[in-house]
Every structure is written in structure tokens, then in C-alpha cells.
PDB file of C-alpha atoms in Angstrom:
ATOM      1  CA  MET A   1     -11.505 176.553 125.362  1.00 94.00           C
ATOM      2  CA  THR A   2     -12.536 172.708 124.497  1.00 98.00           C
ATOM      3  CA  GLY A   3     -10.285 169.839 125.694  1.00 95.00           C
ATOM      4  CA  GLY A   4      -8.300 172.004 127.805  1.00 92.00           C
ATOM      5  CA  ALA A   5      -8.003 169.497 130.483  1.00 90.00           C
ATOM      6  CA  SER A   6      -4.720 167.540 129.480  1.00 89.00           C
ATOM      7  CA  GLY A   7      -2.041 167.797 127.205  1.00 91.00           C
ATOM      8  CA  ILE A   8      -1.605 170.516 124.375  1.00 95.00           C
ATOM      9  CA  GLY A   9      -5.171 171.926 125.566  1.00 95.00           C
ATOM     10  CA  ALA A  10      -4.040 172.221 129.047  1.00 93.00           C
ATOM     11  CA  SER A  11      -0.896 174.209 127.667  1.00 95.00           C
ATOM     12  CA  ILE A  12      -2.938 176.661 126.034  1.00 97.00           C
ATOM     13  CA  ALA A  13      -5.576 177.314 128.788  1.00 95.00           C
ATOM     14  CA  ASP A  14      -2.357 178.203 131.237  1.00 94.00           C
ATOM     15  CA  ALA A  15      -0.857 180.260 128.484  1.00 96.00           C
ATOM     16  CA  PHE A  16      -4.026 182.391 128.094  1.00 97.00           C
ATOM     17  CA  ARG A  17      -4.416 182.524 132.125  1.00 95.00           C
ATOM     18  CA  ARG A  18      -1.074 183.632 132.299  1.00 94.00           C
ATOM     19  CA  GLU A  19      -1.753 186.517 130.093  1.00 95.00           C
ATOM     20  CA  GLY A  20      -4.645 187.476 132.231  1.00 94.00           C
ATOM     21  CA  ALA A  21      -7.732 186.254 130.137  1.00 96.00           C
ATOM     22  CA  LYS A  22     -10.601 184.650 131.861  1.00 95.00           C
ATOM     23  CA  VAL A  23     -10.357 181.006 131.142  1.00 96.00           C
ATOM     24  CA  ALA A  24     -13.379 178.352 130.692  1.00 96.00           C
ATOM     25  CA  VAL A  25     -12.200 174.940 129.697  1.00 96.00           C
ATOM     26  CA  LEU A  26     -14.814 172.540 128.710  1.00 97.00           C
ATOM     27  CA  ASP A  27     -13.685 168.882 128.706  1.00 96.00           C
ATOM     28  CA  ILE A  28     -15.448 165.118 128.946  1.00 94.00           C
ATOM     29  CA  HIS A  29     -12.559 164.383 131.160  1.00 89.00           C
ATOM     30  CA  LEU A  30     -12.217 167.317 133.986  1.00 84.00           C
ATOM     31  CA  PRO A  31      -8.878 166.845 136.123  1.00 71.00           C
ATOM     32  CA  GLU A  32      -8.609 166.362 139.939  1.00 70.00           C
ATOM     33  CA  VAL A  33      -9.430 169.512 141.620  1.00 60.00           C
ATOM     34  CA  SER A  34      -5.698 169.432 143.123  1.00 48.00           C
ATOM     35  CA  VAL A  35      -4.084 169.716 139.872  1.00 53.00           C
ATOM     36  CA  ARG A  36      -6.571 171.929 137.799  1.00 61.00           C
ATOM     37  CA  GLY A  37      -5.171 175.184 136.893  1.00 57.00           C
ATOM     38  CA  GLU A  38      -5.649 177.962 138.949  1.00 66.00           C
ATOM     39  CA  ASP A  39      -8.017 180.666 138.016  1.00 83.00           C
ATOM     40  CA  ILE A  40      -9.834 178.534 135.611  1.00 92.00           C
ATOM     41  CA  TRP A  41     -13.292 177.668 135.116  1.00 94.00           C
ATOM     42  CA  TYR A  42     -14.296 174.097 134.159  1.00 93.00           C
ATOM     43  CA  ARG A  43     -17.149 172.356 133.367  1.00 94.00           C
ATOM     44  CA  GLU A  44     -17.970 168.947 132.081  1.00 95.00           C
ATOM     45  CA  CYS A  45     -19.167 168.733 128.372  1.00 97.00           C
ATOM     46  CA  ASP A  46     -19.481 166.125 125.475  1.00 97.00           C
ATOM     47  CA  ILE A  47     -18.552 168.026 122.538  1.00 97.00           C
ATOM     48  CA  ALA A  48     -20.205 166.014 120.124  1.00 98.00           C
ATOM     49  CA  SER A  49     -23.505 166.689 121.750  1.00 98.00           C
ATOM     50  CA  GLU A  50     -25.656 169.976 120.456  1.00 98.00           C
ATOM     51  CA  ALA A  51     -27.302 170.261 123.830  1.00 98.00           C
ATOM     52  CA  ALA A  52     -24.092 169.853 125.850  1.00 98.00           C
ATOM     53  CA  VAL A  53     -21.982 172.103 123.942  1.00 98.00           C
ATOM     54  CA  GLU A  54     -25.223 175.173 124.025  1.00 99.00           C
ATOM     55  CA  GLY A  55     -25.765 174.442 127.532  1.00 98.00           C
ATOM     56  CA  SER A  56     -21.996 174.924 128.174  1.00 98.00           C
ATOM     57  CA  PHE A  57     -21.678 178.182 126.039  1.00 98.00           C
ATOM     58  CA  ASP A  58     -24.431 179.587 127.813  1.00 98.00           C
ATOM     59  CA  ALA A  59     -22.991 178.776 131.668  1.00 96.00           C
ATOM     60  CA  VAL A  60     -19.443 180.092 130.454  1.00 96.00           C
ATOM     61  CA  GLN A  61     -20.896 183.396 129.503  1.00 96.00           C
ATOM     62  CA  ALA A  62     -22.999 183.391 132.671  1.00 95.00           C
ATOM     63  CA  GLN A  63     -20.143 183.072 134.722  1.00 93.00           C
ATOM     64  CA  LEU A  64     -17.481 185.121 133.045  1.00 94.00           C
ATOM     65  CA  GLY A  65     -19.287 187.312 130.249  1.00 95.00           C
ATOM     66  CA  PRO A  66     -19.190 187.298 126.584  1.00 96.00           C
ATOM     67  CA  VAL A  67     -17.218 184.893 124.728  1.00 97.00           C
ATOM     68  CA  ASP A  68     -14.451 186.504 122.590  1.00 97.00           C
ATOM     69  CA  VAL A  69     -12.202 183.741 122.137  1.00 98.00           C
ATOM     70  CA  LEU A  70     -12.483 180.054 121.466  1.00 99.00           C
ATOM     71  CA  VAL A  71      -9.763 177.515 121.291  1.00 99.00           C
ATOM     72  CA  HIS A  72     -11.210 174.408 120.187  1.00 98.00           C
ATOM     73  CA  CYS A  73      -8.753 171.513 121.063  1.00 97.00           C
ATOM     74  CA  ALA A  74     -10.742 168.515 121.878  1.00 96.00           C
ATOM     75  CA  ALA A  75     -10.665 165.740 119.607  1.00 95.00           C
ATOM     76  CA  LYS A  76      -9.984 161.909 119.395  1.00 93.00           C
ATOM     77  CA  LEU A  77      -6.589 160.922 118.338  1.00 87.00           C
ATOM     78  CA  GLY A  78      -4.799 157.956 117.126  1.00 78.00           C
ATOM     79  CA  VAL A  79      -4.969 155.204 114.168  1.00 74.00           C
ATOM     80  CA  SER A  80      -8.031 152.782 114.028  1.00 77.00           C
ATOM     81  CA  ALA A  81      -7.412 150.162 111.518  1.00 91.00           C
ATOM     82  CA  PRO A  82      -6.846 149.553 107.975  1.00 93.00           C
ATOM     83  CA  PHE A  83      -9.325 151.002 105.618  1.00 94.00           C
ATOM     84  CA  HIS A  84     -11.113 147.611 104.711  1.00 96.00           C
ATOM     85  CA  GLU A  85     -11.883 147.251 108.455  1.00 96.00           C
ATOM     86  CA  VAL A  86     -12.889 150.353 109.641  1.00 95.00           C
ATOM     87  CA  THR A  87     -16.423 150.028 111.437  1.00 95.00           C
ATOM     88  CA  ALA A  88     -18.891 152.488 110.969  1.00 95.00           C
ATOM     89  CA  GLU A  89     -19.263 152.774 114.644  1.00 95.00           C
ATOM     90  CA  ALA A  90     -15.360 153.923 114.590  1.00 94.00           C
ATOM     91  CA  TRP A  91     -15.801 155.880 111.621  1.00 94.00           C
ATOM     92  CA  ASN A  92     -18.679 158.083 113.232  1.00 97.00           C
ATOM     93  CA  SER A  93     -16.786 158.323 116.495  1.00 96.00           C
ATOM     94  CA  TYR A  94     -14.151 160.115 114.910  1.00 96.00           C
ATOM     95  CA  ILE A  95     -16.567 161.969 112.582  1.00 97.00           C
ATOM     96  CA  ASP A  96     -18.731 162.802 115.701  1.00 98.00           C
ATOM     97  CA  ILE A  97     -15.862 164.303 117.826  1.00 97.00           C
ATOM     98  CA  ASN A  98     -13.544 165.675 115.897  1.00 97.00           C
ATOM     99  CA  LEU A  99     -15.436 167.455 112.609  1.00 98.00           C
ATOM    100  CA  THR A 100     -19.201 167.732 114.039  1.00 98.00           C
ATOM    101  CA  GLY A 101     -17.646 168.720 117.395  1.00 98.00           C
ATOM    102  CA  SER A 102     -15.305 171.395 115.713  1.00 98.00           C
ATOM    103  CA  PHE A 103     -18.761 172.507 114.177  1.00 99.00           C
ATOM    104  CA  LEU A 104     -20.779 172.687 117.128  1.00 99.00           C
ATOM    105  CA  ALA A 105     -18.207 174.808 119.329  1.00 99.00           C
ATOM    106  CA  SER A 106     -17.291 176.785 116.534  1.00 99.00           C
ATOM    107  CA  ARG A 107     -21.144 177.985 115.668  1.00 99.00           C
ATOM    108  CA  ALA A 108     -21.770 178.088 119.387  1.00 99.00           C
ATOM    109  CA  ALA A 109     -19.011 180.789 119.704  1.00 99.00           C
ATOM    110  CA  ALA A 110     -19.608 182.665 116.766  1.00 99.00           C
ATOM    111  CA  SER A 111     -23.740 182.716 117.283  1.00 98.00           C
ATOM    112  CA  ARG A 112     -22.762 184.656 120.643  1.00 98.00           C
ATOM    113  CA  MET A 113     -20.258 186.777 119.012  1.00 98.00           C
ATOM    114  CA  VAL A 114     -22.368 188.331 116.799  1.00 98.00           C
ATOM    115  CA  ALA A 115     -25.350 188.303 119.045  1.00 97.00           C
ATOM    116  CA  ASN A 116     -22.922 190.164 121.317  1.00 95.00           C
ATOM    117  CA  GLY A 117     -21.947 192.368 118.468  1.00 96.00           C
ATOM    118  CA  THR A 118     -18.346 191.907 119.509  1.00 90.00           C
ATOM    119  CA  PRO A 119     -15.389 190.973 117.160  1.00 95.00           C
ATOM    120  CA  GLY A 120     -13.739 187.571 118.130  1.00 98.00           C
ATOM    121  CA  ARG A 121     -11.487 184.598 117.246  1.00 99.00           C
ATOM    122  CA  ILE A 122     -12.059 181.135 116.559  1.00 99.00           C
ATOM    123  CA  VAL A 123      -8.687 179.045 116.468  1.00 99.00           C
ATOM    124  CA  LEU A 124      -9.255 175.045 115.529  1.00 99.00           C
ATOM    125  CA  ILE A 125      -6.827 172.717 116.308  1.00 98.00           C
ATOM    126  CA  GLY A 126      -6.164 170.501 113.622  1.00 97.00           C
ATOM    127  CA  SER A 127      -2.973 168.318 112.460  1.00 95.00           C
ATOM    128  CA  VAL A 128      -0.686 167.456 109.765  1.00 93.00           C
ATOM    129  CA  ASN A 129      -3.210 164.828 109.112  1.00 92.00           C
ATOM    130  CA  SER A 130      -5.506 167.597 107.969  1.00 95.00           C
ATOM    131  CA  PHE A 131      -2.892 167.733 104.788  1.00 92.00           C
ATOM    132  CA  ALA A 132      -1.697 163.930 104.443  1.00 90.00           C
ATOM    133  CA  SER A 133      -2.698 160.812 105.969  1.00 89.00           C
ATOM    134  CA  GLU A 134      -0.895 157.574 107.055  1.00 87.00           C
ATOM    135  CA  ARG A 135      -1.556 153.943 107.140  1.00 88.00           C
ATOM    136  CA  ASN A 136      -4.511 152.999 109.580  1.00 92.00           C
ATOM    137  CA  ALA A 137      -5.792 156.736 109.617  1.00 92.00           C
ATOM    138  CA  ALA A 138      -8.732 157.079 107.352  1.00 95.00           C
ATOM    139  CA  PRO A 139     -11.351 158.057 110.164  1.00 95.00           C
ATOM    140  CA  TYR A 140      -8.776 160.460 112.049  1.00 95.00           C
ATOM    141  CA  ALA A 141      -7.305 161.973 108.967  1.00 95.00           C
ATOM    142  CA  SER A 142     -10.607 162.421 107.135  1.00 96.00           C
ATOM    143  CA  SER A 143     -12.147 164.083 110.322  1.00 97.00           C
ATOM    144  CA  LYS A 144      -9.170 166.414 110.528  1.00 97.00           C
ATOM    145  CA  GLY A 145      -8.946 167.317 106.639  1.00 97.00           C
ATOM    146  CA  GLY A 146     -12.648 168.272 107.265  1.00 97.00           C
ATOM    147  CA  VAL A 147     -11.809 170.767 110.101  1.00 98.00           C
ATOM    148  CA  ARG A 148      -9.211 172.294 107.663  1.00 98.00           C
ATOM    149  CA  LEU A 149     -12.200 173.248 105.106  1.00 98.00           C
ATOM    150  CA  LEU A 150     -14.512 173.888 108.347  1.00 99.00           C
ATOM    151  CA  THR A 151     -12.007 176.478 109.163  1.00 99.00           C
ATOM    152  CA  ARG A 152     -12.213 178.379 105.740  1.00 98.00           C
ATOM    153  CA  SER A 153     -15.859 178.123 105.481  1.00 99.00           C
ATOM    154  CA  ALA A 154     -16.467 179.364 108.537  1.00 99.00           C
ATOM    155  CA  ALA A 155     -14.007 182.481 108.007  1.00 99.00           C
ATOM    156  CA  ILE A 156     -15.445 183.487 104.757  1.00 99.00           C
ATOM    157  CA  ASP A 157     -18.964 183.565 106.497  1.00 99.00           C
ATOM    158  CA  LEU A 158     -17.747 185.347 109.716  1.00 99.00           C
ATOM    159  CA  ALA A 159     -15.310 187.941 108.389  1.00 98.00           C
ATOM    160  CA  ARG A 160     -17.999 190.612 108.107  1.00 98.00           C
ATOM    161  CA  TYR A 161     -18.492 190.460 111.521  1.00 98.00           C
ATOM    162  CA  GLY A 162     -15.254 190.933 112.860  1.00 98.00           C
ATOM    163  CA  ILE A 163     -14.634 187.277 113.379  1.00 98.00           C
ATOM    164  CA  THR A 164     -11.228 185.217 112.071  1.00 99.00           C
ATOM    165  CA  VAL A 165     -11.656 181.724 112.305  1.00 99.00           C
ATOM    166  CA  ASN A 166      -8.015 179.801 112.016  1.00 99.00           C
ATOM    167  CA  MET A 167      -6.436 176.479 112.183  1.00 99.00           C
ATOM    168  CA  ILE A 168      -3.408 175.279 113.754  1.00 98.00           C
ATOM    169  CA  ALA A 169      -2.096 172.092 112.372  1.00 98.00           C
ATOM    170  CA  PRO A 170       0.534 170.479 115.073  1.00 97.00           C
ATOM    171  CA  GLY A 171       3.025 168.089 114.055  1.00 93.00           C
ATOM    172  CA  PRO A 172       4.720 165.535 116.469  1.00 91.00           C
ATOM    173  CA  ILE A 173       4.232 167.203 119.994  1.00 93.00           C
ATOM    174  CA  VAL A 174       5.641 165.519 123.278  1.00 91.00           C
ATOM    175  CA  THR A 175       3.267 165.712 126.068  1.00 85.00           C
ATOM    176  CA  PRO A 176       3.889 164.487 129.638  1.00 72.00           C
ATOM    177  CA  PRO A 177       2.299 161.334 129.514  1.00 66.00           C
ATOM    178  CA  LEU A 178       3.973 160.626 126.018  1.00 70.00           C
ATOM    179  CA  GLU A 179       7.723 161.814 127.104  1.00 76.00           C
ATOM    180  CA  ASP A 180       8.810 157.953 127.318  1.00 72.00           C
ATOM    181  CA  LYS A 181       7.060 156.703 124.661  1.00 74.00           C
ATOM    182  CA  PHE A 182       8.340 159.740 122.435  1.00 74.00           C
ATOM    183  CA  ALA A 183      11.857 158.768 123.523  1.00 77.00           C
ATOM    184  CA  SER A 184      11.849 155.205 122.278  1.00 83.00           C
ATOM    185  CA  PRO A 185      14.272 154.208 119.817  1.00 84.00           C
ATOM    186  CA  GLU A 186      11.740 153.368 116.927  1.00 83.00           C
ATOM    187  CA  LEU A 187      10.089 156.869 117.561  1.00 83.00           C
ATOM    188  CA  THR A 188      13.385 158.549 117.534  1.00 86.00           C
ATOM    189  CA  GLN A 189      14.150 156.797 114.140  1.00 86.00           C
ATOM    190  CA  ILE A 190      11.150 158.075 112.848  1.00 84.00           C
ATOM    191  CA  PHE A 191      11.893 161.463 113.797  1.00 86.00           C
ATOM    192  CA  ASP A 192      15.074 161.745 112.543  1.00 87.00           C
ATOM    193  CA  ARG A 193      13.533 160.907 109.273  1.00 85.00           C
ATOM    194  CA  VAL A 194      10.585 162.925 108.958  1.00 86.00           C
ATOM    195  CA  LEU A 195      11.660 165.974 111.078  1.00 90.00           C
ATOM    196  CA  PRO A 196      14.474 167.999 109.318  1.00 88.00           C
ATOM    197  CA  GLY A 197      15.266 168.864 113.115  1.00 89.00           C
ATOM    198  CA  GLY A 198      15.121 165.485 114.573  1.00 87.00           C
ATOM    199  CA  LYS A 199      13.201 166.395 117.537  1.00 88.00           C
ATOM    200  CA  PRO A 200       9.274 166.782 118.429  1.00 91.00           C
ATOM    201  CA  GLY A 201       7.638 169.990 119.415  1.00 93.00           C
ATOM    202  CA  ARG A 202       6.512 171.034 123.141  1.00 95.00           C
ATOM    203  CA  PRO A 203       3.098 171.898 124.080  1.00 96.00           C
ATOM    204  CA  ALA A 204       4.385 175.366 124.091  1.00 96.00           C
ATOM    205  CA  ASP A 205       4.743 175.755 120.671  1.00 97.00           C
ATOM    206  CA  ILE A 206       0.902 175.364 120.022  1.00 98.00           C
ATOM    207  CA  ALA A 207       0.014 177.604 122.921  1.00 98.00           C
ATOM    208  CA  SER A 208       2.096 180.590 121.610  1.00 98.00           C
ATOM    209  CA  THR A 209       0.644 180.097 118.182  1.00 98.00           C
ATOM    210  CA  ALA A 210      -3.009 180.380 119.773  1.00 99.00           C
ATOM    211  CA  LEU A 211      -2.238 183.236 121.799  1.00 98.00           C
ATOM    212  CA  PHE A 212      -0.975 185.049 118.582  1.00 98.00           C
ATOM    213  CA  LEU A 213      -4.087 184.185 116.825  1.00 99.00           C
ATOM    214  CA  ALA A 214      -6.094 185.920 119.505  1.00 98.00           C
ATOM    215  CA  LEU A 215      -4.236 188.970 119.566  1.00 96.00           C
ATOM    216  CA  PRO A 216      -5.270 192.172 117.976  1.00 94.00           C
ATOM    217  CA  GLU A 217      -2.197 192.013 115.722  1.00 96.00           C
ATOM    218  CA  SER A 218      -3.591 188.879 113.882  1.00 97.00           C
ATOM    219  CA  ALA A 219      -6.809 190.978 112.900  1.00 97.00           C
ATOM    220  CA  PHE A 220      -5.762 190.368 109.214  1.00 98.00           C
ATOM    221  CA  ILE A 221      -5.242 186.803 109.351  1.00 99.00           C
ATOM    222  CA  THR A 222      -8.500 184.568 108.725  1.00 99.00           C
ATOM    223  CA  GLY A 223      -9.037 181.284 106.900  1.00 99.00           C
ATOM    224  CA  ALA A 224      -5.455 180.283 107.523  1.00 99.00           C
ATOM    225  CA  ASP A 225      -3.440 176.965 108.209  1.00 97.00           C
ATOM    226  CA  ILE A 226      -0.625 177.535 110.645  1.00 98.00           C
ATOM    227  CA  VAL A 227       1.201 174.504 110.370  1.00 97.00           C
ATOM    228  CA  VAL A 228       3.298 174.022 113.660  1.00 97.00           C
ATOM    229  CA  ASP A 229       5.410 170.846 112.799  1.00 95.00           C
ATOM    230  CA  GLY A 230       9.343 171.448 112.823  1.00 92.00           C
ATOM    231  CA  GLY A 231       9.207 171.242 108.821  1.00 92.00           C
ATOM    232  CA  MET A 232       7.719 167.790 108.624  1.00 91.00           C
ATOM    233  CA  LEU A 233       5.062 168.606 105.850  1.00 93.00           C
ATOM    234  CA  ALA A 234       7.814 170.648 104.001  1.00 90.00           C
ATOM    235  CA  GLN A 235       9.996 167.771 104.117  1.00 86.00           C
ATOM    236  CA  ILE A 236       7.557 164.457 103.334  1.00 80.00           C
ATOM    237  CA  LEU A 237       5.147 166.520 100.718  1.00 74.00           C
ATOM    238  CA  ASN A 238       8.681 168.196  98.998  1.00 67.00           C
TER     239      ASN A 238
END
């Protein structure tokens, strides 16, 4: 998987490990050895670099065997600036990492699945911003909206090979570094307004969804957007 060194990605990687999967984590920032997941193979990778992605997938197959599941979680997060102040550099950074990175990782996984003649699962991590934007988020929302259509396009082309491609769209998720911020009175008020249950989710909510999409029981689900947001979109888009 990509982006599995911290946050939601680390939770997903650990969930797959606990189920007995051979897990490789590709991330531009690797964790210290002392906090790395047990029985997880790590490799540094710039997901926006075609050469780095292809080299990393070759290394994964050499180390662990054929790739049959990809969970792509690597992303650049956050707001940038009002639309009229967004620089081309900022725009390109979000597109390169979030959209082009999703394409490169998915293509690398899919091409190897096809070459190996093995059915596979590709799970892309999108966002509620794949469906709706917010202030100062044009680059991020545009990149994540692109991931949504990339998912559908790839699903159509790869279905004949037994490869499913789906997107998980998380809503607000509390990761350990953000617990204090998410507990602030300001964000608590926002969550009360936009989340029907009033509380954000946990990384395990995303990890369990990714696990399901990797199971044989999900074989007829492809090209789908799986929204895991506590009802946020149902409320704000109603």
C-alpha cells in the first residue's frame, strides 16, 4: 500500500497485517524503525515519480511476490488559498501527488496483476471533497474529484481481467496527531453541525472498509464510491 507510514494508512496496513497479508508500505516519509509495524516491509517512494513508483513495485514483487491488492492512501492534504490566489506551483503539487500519484500507483498494480494473470483489488482513498468542495480547497478538491473518475475509468477497463477498482471517501477522521485539534470547541461545533452523530470517525472505520473491498465477497463491487463519513454528505448535500 502507499501512504501507509502514518495516520489512516498505517491503520489500514496494520489491519491487513493482522489478517495475515504480506504488507508492503510505500511512503515518502518512513517511520523510525522503533515504531514500524511488525512484519511490514517498508520502502521510500515518491508517489508522483513514475520511475520511483515502477521501481518500488518491482521491488515489492521481488521481496513479497505478486501484487494482488493495492490500497492507495498517499496524498497531500489541506486547504491552500482562495481560488484567485492559488499559484500554479500549489495547483500542480496537489494534482501531481493526489491525482497523478493515484494513476501511477494504480497502473503499476494493474499492469502487474494483468501480466501475472491474477485477479486483484485496487482501493483508492478519496475524500468527501471528491463530491463537494469548501473554501480555499480548489486544488485539493479538484484532485480528489479526479480520483473519483479515475476509479470509474480504471474499473471499466480492468473488469475483464477480474480486477476491481473502488474508492473510499472518508469524512472527518481523528488520527493520533489530530486528537487535540479535533477536540477543540471550534471543531466540536462544526462537527455538531455537519455530522448527524456529532462525532468524527476513527482510522479503523476506513481500515475495515478497505479490508472488505479486498475480500472475495466484494468481487461484484467495482467502480463504486464507498462513502465513510458518518452521514456528512447525506446531510450537507440534502
